Amino acid sequence: MTESVSGDEAAQAEAISVYGAYWGQMEVLYADPGADAGTLKQFAVAEALVGAQQDIKRMRDANQVITGKVMVGDQTVTKSDLDRKVPKVFLSSCLDITKWNVLDAKTRKPVSLPSTRLTKYTVESTVEKWPQGWRVVRDRPTEKAC
């Protein structure tokens, strides 16, 4: 006997999947100063896209790259509103950047970072279903450790 997945559960799973892919793309863009940030449009729009592009530009202007893996865990749907013209899902997740290494882009030597910075923190996100598919619309880190 197989269990069926409701339309709401499938939509929420798609939103979570796109959010993970968004962070996978961010990882690529942070690691490669020559990567085309335009590819991010496949995963993000609006506030999330602008914020991500600004972060990438700041890293590149500072001649820094980030290597290593980001981990997106504990992805939880906190609310969903799927019965509207543009369906949306609200997520809470734990972003773990302990495996990230911030390096000088030219020398590849580690950049000094504050010892008090959070490396595992909660992120509140909004993912909407646009005509092109699910897109991250908002991605806001909190100052809450997870």
PDB file of C-alpha atoms in Angstrom:
ATOM      1  CA  MET A   1       0.000   0.000   0.000  1.00  0.00           C
ATOM      2  CA  THR A   2       1.456   3.368  -0.987  1.00  0.00           C
ATOM      3  CA  GLU A   3       0.707   6.612   0.742  1.00  0.00           C
ATOM      4  CA  SER A   4      -0.375   9.496  -1.408  1.00  0.00           C
ATOM      5  CA  VAL A   5       1.021  12.972  -0.940  1.00  0.00           C
ATOM      6  CA  SER A   6      -1.462  15.831  -0.799  1.00  0.00           C
ATOM      7  CA  GLY A   7      -1.145  18.788  -3.139  1.00  0.00           C
ATOM      8  CA  ASP A   8      -0.231  20.997  -0.173  1.00  0.00           C
ATOM      9  CA  GLU A   9       2.527  18.615   0.942  1.00  0.00           C
ATOM     10  CA  ALA A  10       3.892  18.415  -2.610  1.00  0.00           C
ATOM     11  CA  ALA A  11       3.924  22.212  -2.927  1.00  0.00           C
ATOM     12  CA  GLN A  12       5.683  22.577   0.411  1.00  0.00           C
ATOM     13  CA  ALA A  13       8.259  19.942  -0.595  1.00  0.00           C
ATOM     14  CA  GLU A  14       8.906  21.811  -3.878  1.00  0.00           C
ATOM     15  CA  ALA A  15       9.392  25.085  -1.994  1.00  0.00           C
ATOM     16  CA  ILE A  16      11.865  23.424   0.381  1.00  0.00           C
ATOM     17  CA  SER A  17      13.716  21.870  -2.558  1.00  0.00           C
ATOM     18  CA  VAL A  18      14.060  25.227  -4.337  1.00  0.00           C
ATOM     19  CA  TYR A  19      15.318  26.812  -1.127  1.00  0.00           C
ATOM     20  CA  GLY A  20      18.047  24.178  -0.878  1.00  0.00           C
ATOM     21  CA  ALA A  21      18.959  24.714  -4.551  1.00  0.00           C
ATOM     22  CA  TYR A  22      19.127  28.471  -3.910  1.00  0.00           C
ATOM     23  CA  TRP A  23      21.781  27.903  -1.239  1.00  0.00           C
ATOM     24  CA  GLY A  24      23.601  25.467  -3.512  1.00  0.00           C
ATOM     25  CA  GLN A  25      23.811  28.220  -6.122  1.00  0.00           C
ATOM     26  CA  MET A  26      24.933  30.756  -3.505  1.00  0.00           C
ATOM     27  CA  GLU A  27      27.733  28.380  -2.536  1.00  0.00           C
ATOM     28  CA  VAL A  28      28.915  28.290  -6.187  1.00  0.00           C
ATOM     29  CA  LEU A  29      28.745  32.070  -6.535  1.00  0.00           C
ATOM     30  CA  TYR A  30      30.649  32.739  -3.302  1.00  0.00           C
ATOM     31  CA  ALA A  31      33.407  30.315  -4.308  1.00  0.00           C
ATOM     32  CA  ASP A  32      33.987  31.559  -7.869  1.00  0.00           C
ATOM     33  CA  PRO A  33      34.596  35.298  -8.367  1.00  0.00           C
ATOM     34  CA  GLY A  34      34.025  34.844 -12.108  1.00  0.00           C
ATOM     35  CA  ALA A  35      30.697  33.011 -11.825  1.00  0.00           C
ATOM     36  CA  ASP A  36      27.649  34.633 -13.424  1.00  0.00           C
ATOM     37  CA  ALA A  37      25.296  35.799 -10.689  1.00  0.00           C
ATOM     38  CA  GLY A  38      22.494  35.859 -13.269  1.00  0.00           C
ATOM     39  CA  THR A  39      21.971  32.130 -12.738  1.00  0.00           C
ATOM     40  CA  LEU A  40      20.546  32.973  -9.337  1.00  0.00           C
ATOM     41  CA  LYS A  41      17.357  34.151 -11.082  1.00  0.00           C
ATOM     42  CA  GLN A  42      16.416  30.477 -11.470  1.00  0.00           C
ATOM     43  CA  PHE A  43      15.997  30.308  -7.687  1.00  0.00           C
ATOM     44  CA  ALA A  44      15.397  33.815  -6.331  1.00  0.00           C
ATOM     45  CA  VAL A  45      13.488  37.003  -7.129  1.00  0.00           C
ATOM     46  CA  ALA A  46      12.665  40.332  -5.501  1.00  0.00           C
ATOM     47  CA  GLU A  47      14.255  41.032  -2.105  1.00  0.00           C
ATOM     48  CA  ALA A  48      16.105  37.696  -1.945  1.00  0.00           C
ATOM     49  CA  LEU A  49      17.689  38.158  -5.385  1.00  0.00           C
ATOM     50  CA  VAL A  50      18.735  41.756  -4.762  1.00  0.00           C
ATOM     51  CA  GLY A  51      20.154  40.902  -1.324  1.00  0.00           C
ATOM     52  CA  ALA A  52      22.083  37.914  -2.664  1.00  0.00           C
ATOM     53  CA  GLN A  53      23.512  39.921  -5.562  1.00  0.00           C
ATOM     54  CA  GLN A  54      24.593  42.661  -3.132  1.00  0.00           C
ATOM     55  CA  ASP A  55      26.269  40.083  -0.856  1.00  0.00           C
ATOM     56  CA  ILE A  56      28.120  38.579  -3.813  1.00  0.00           C
ATOM     57  CA  LYS A  57      29.225  42.022  -4.996  1.00  0.00           C
ATOM     58  CA  ARG A  58      30.498  42.898  -1.494  1.00  0.00           C
ATOM     59  CA  MET A  59      32.521  39.672  -1.398  1.00  0.00           C
ATOM     60  CA  ARG A  60      33.987  40.327  -4.839  1.00  0.00           C
ATOM     61  CA  ASP A  61      34.742  43.988  -4.031  1.00  0.00           C
ATOM     62  CA  ALA A  62      36.583  42.811  -0.903  1.00  0.00           C
ATOM     63  CA  ASN A  63      38.506  40.269  -3.060  1.00  0.00           C
ATOM     64  CA  GLN A  64      37.171  37.394  -1.003  1.00  0.00           C
ATOM     65  CA  VAL A  65      35.812  33.965  -1.822  1.00  0.00           C
ATOM     66  CA  ILE A  66      34.133  31.363   0.348  1.00  0.00           C
ATOM     67  CA  THR A  67      34.969  27.712  -0.050  1.00  0.00           C
ATOM     68  CA  GLY A  68      33.420  24.721   1.655  1.00  0.00           C
ATOM     69  CA  LYS A  69      29.861  23.551   2.134  1.00  0.00           C
ATOM     70  CA  VAL A  70      26.877  25.339   3.564  1.00  0.00           C
ATOM     71  CA  MET A  71      24.350  23.145   5.322  1.00  0.00           C
ATOM     72  CA  VAL A  72      20.658  23.999   5.331  1.00  0.00           C
ATOM     73  CA  GLY A  73      18.979  21.964   8.034  1.00  0.00           C
ATOM     74  CA  ASP A  74      15.801  21.751  10.064  1.00  0.00           C
ATOM     75  CA  GLN A  75      13.731  23.156   7.204  1.00  0.00           C
ATOM     76  CA  THR A  76      10.275  23.642   8.601  1.00  0.00           C
ATOM     77  CA  VAL A  77       7.187  25.046   6.961  1.00  0.00           C
ATOM     78  CA  THR A  78       5.934  27.568   9.507  1.00  0.00           C
ATOM     79  CA  LYS A  79       2.959  28.641   7.416  1.00  0.00           C
ATOM     80  CA  SER A  80       1.656  28.232   3.905  1.00  0.00           C
ATOM     81  CA  ASP A  81      -0.880  30.135   1.881  1.00  0.00           C
ATOM     82  CA  LEU A  82      -1.430  28.039  -1.217  1.00  0.00           C
ATOM     83  CA  ASP A  83      -4.973  29.123  -2.110  1.00  0.00           C
ATOM     84  CA  ARG A  84      -4.013  32.482  -3.569  1.00  0.00           C
ATOM     85  CA  LYS A  85      -3.012  33.764  -6.984  1.00  0.00           C
ATOM     86  CA  VAL A  86       0.675  33.505  -6.043  1.00  0.00           C
ATOM     87  CA  PRO A  87       0.977  30.603  -3.585  1.00  0.00           C
ATOM     88  CA  LYS A  88       3.542  31.055  -0.842  1.00  0.00           C
ATOM     89  CA  VAL A  89       5.303  29.001   1.768  1.00  0.00           C
ATOM     90  CA  PHE A  90       7.061  30.394   4.826  1.00  0.00           C
ATOM     91  CA  LEU A  91      10.132  28.473   5.986  1.00  0.00           C
ATOM     92  CA  SER A  92      12.356  28.442   9.006  1.00  0.00           C
ATOM     93  CA  SER A  93      15.702  26.698   8.696  1.00  0.00           C
ATOM     94  CA  CYS A  94      19.081  26.423  10.339  1.00  0.00           C
ATOM     95  CA  LEU A  95      21.915  27.728   8.194  1.00  0.00           C
ATOM     96  CA  ASP A  96      25.195  26.109   9.209  1.00  0.00           C
ATOM     97  CA  ILE A  97      28.276  27.843   7.799  1.00  0.00           C
ATOM     98  CA  THR A  98      30.838  26.134  10.049  1.00  0.00           C
ATOM     99  CA  LYS A  99      32.357  24.410   6.988  1.00  0.00           C
ATOM    100  CA  TRP A 100      32.758  27.676   5.080  1.00  0.00           C
ATOM    101  CA  ASN A 101      36.214  29.208   4.735  1.00  0.00           C
ATOM    102  CA  VAL A 102      36.499  32.895   3.860  1.00  0.00           C
ATOM    103  CA  LEU A 103      39.672  33.370   1.811  1.00  0.00           C
ATOM    104  CA  ASP A 104      41.499  36.187   0.092  1.00  0.00           C
ATOM    105  CA  ALA A 105      40.663  35.610  -3.589  1.00  0.00           C
ATOM    106  CA  LYS A 106      44.251  36.189  -4.761  1.00  0.00           C
ATOM    107  CA  THR A 107      46.391  34.620  -2.039  1.00  0.00           C
ATOM    108  CA  ARG A 108      43.831  31.965  -1.001  1.00  0.00           C
ATOM    109  CA  LYS A 109      44.832  32.657   2.625  1.00  0.00           C
ATOM    110  CA  PRO A 110      42.134  32.714   5.325  1.00  0.00           C
ATOM    111  CA  VAL A 111      40.564  36.057   6.181  1.00  0.00           C
ATOM    112  CA  SER A 112      40.414  36.956   9.862  1.00  0.00           C
ATOM    113  CA  LEU A 113      36.842  36.825  11.189  1.00  0.00           C
ATOM    114  CA  PRO A 114      35.357  37.751  14.577  1.00  0.00           C
ATOM    115  CA  SER A 115      35.425  34.828  16.997  1.00  0.00           C
ATOM    116  CA  THR A 116      31.954  35.797  18.251  1.00  0.00           C
ATOM    117  CA  ARG A 117      30.180  35.485  14.896  1.00  0.00           C
ATOM    118  CA  LEU A 118      27.295  33.047  14.651  1.00  0.00           C
ATOM    119  CA  THR A 119      28.053  30.078  12.414  1.00  0.00           C
ATOM    120  CA  LYS A 120      24.720  28.289  12.932  1.00  0.00           C
ATOM    121  CA  TYR A 121      21.691  30.550  12.883  1.00  0.00           C
ATOM    122  CA  THR A 122      18.003  30.550  12.074  1.00  0.00           C
ATOM    123  CA  VAL A 123      16.870  31.946   8.733  1.00  0.00           C
ATOM    124  CA  GLU A 124      13.270  32.953   8.004  1.00  0.00           C
ATOM    125  CA  SER A 125      12.355  32.689   4.312  1.00  0.00           C
ATOM    126  CA  THR A 126       9.423  33.135   1.978  1.00  0.00           C
ATOM    127  CA  VAL A 127       9.138  31.063  -1.197  1.00  0.00           C
ATOM    128  CA  GLU A 128       6.473  31.853  -3.805  1.00  0.00           C
ATOM    129  CA  LYS A 129       5.251  29.991  -6.862  1.00  0.00           C
ATOM    130  CA  TRP A 130       5.772  32.279  -9.842  1.00  0.00           C
ATOM    131  CA  PRO A 131       4.879  31.396 -13.448  1.00  0.00           C
ATOM    132  CA  GLN A 132       8.474  30.131 -13.905  1.00  0.00           C
ATOM    133  CA  GLY A 133       8.249  27.970 -10.770  1.00  0.00           C
ATOM    134  CA  TRP A 134       9.006  28.314  -7.071  1.00  0.00           C
ATOM    135  CA  ARG A 135      11.340  31.192  -6.181  1.00  0.00           C
ATOM    136  CA  VAL A 136      12.855  32.441  -2.923  1.00  0.00           C
ATOM    137  CA  VAL A 137      11.388  35.907  -2.376  1.00  0.00           C
ATOM    138  CA  ARG A 138      12.754  36.703   1.066  1.00  0.00           C
ATOM    139  CA  ASP A 139      15.659  35.196   3.011  1.00  0.00           C
ATOM    140  CA  ARG A 140      16.406  36.871   6.317  1.00  0.00           C
ATOM    141  CA  PRO A 141      18.922  35.627   8.843  1.00  0.00           C
ATOM    142  CA  THR A 142      18.020  36.080  12.477  1.00  0.00           C
ATOM    143  CA  GLU A 143      20.394  36.522  15.359  1.00  0.00           C
ATOM    144  CA  LYS A 144      19.142  33.286  16.916  1.00  0.00           C
ATOM    145  CA  ALA A 145      21.569  30.402  17.148  1.00  0.00           C
ATOM    146  CA  CYS A 146      20.317  26.964  16.172  1.00  0.00           C
TER     147      CYS A 146
END
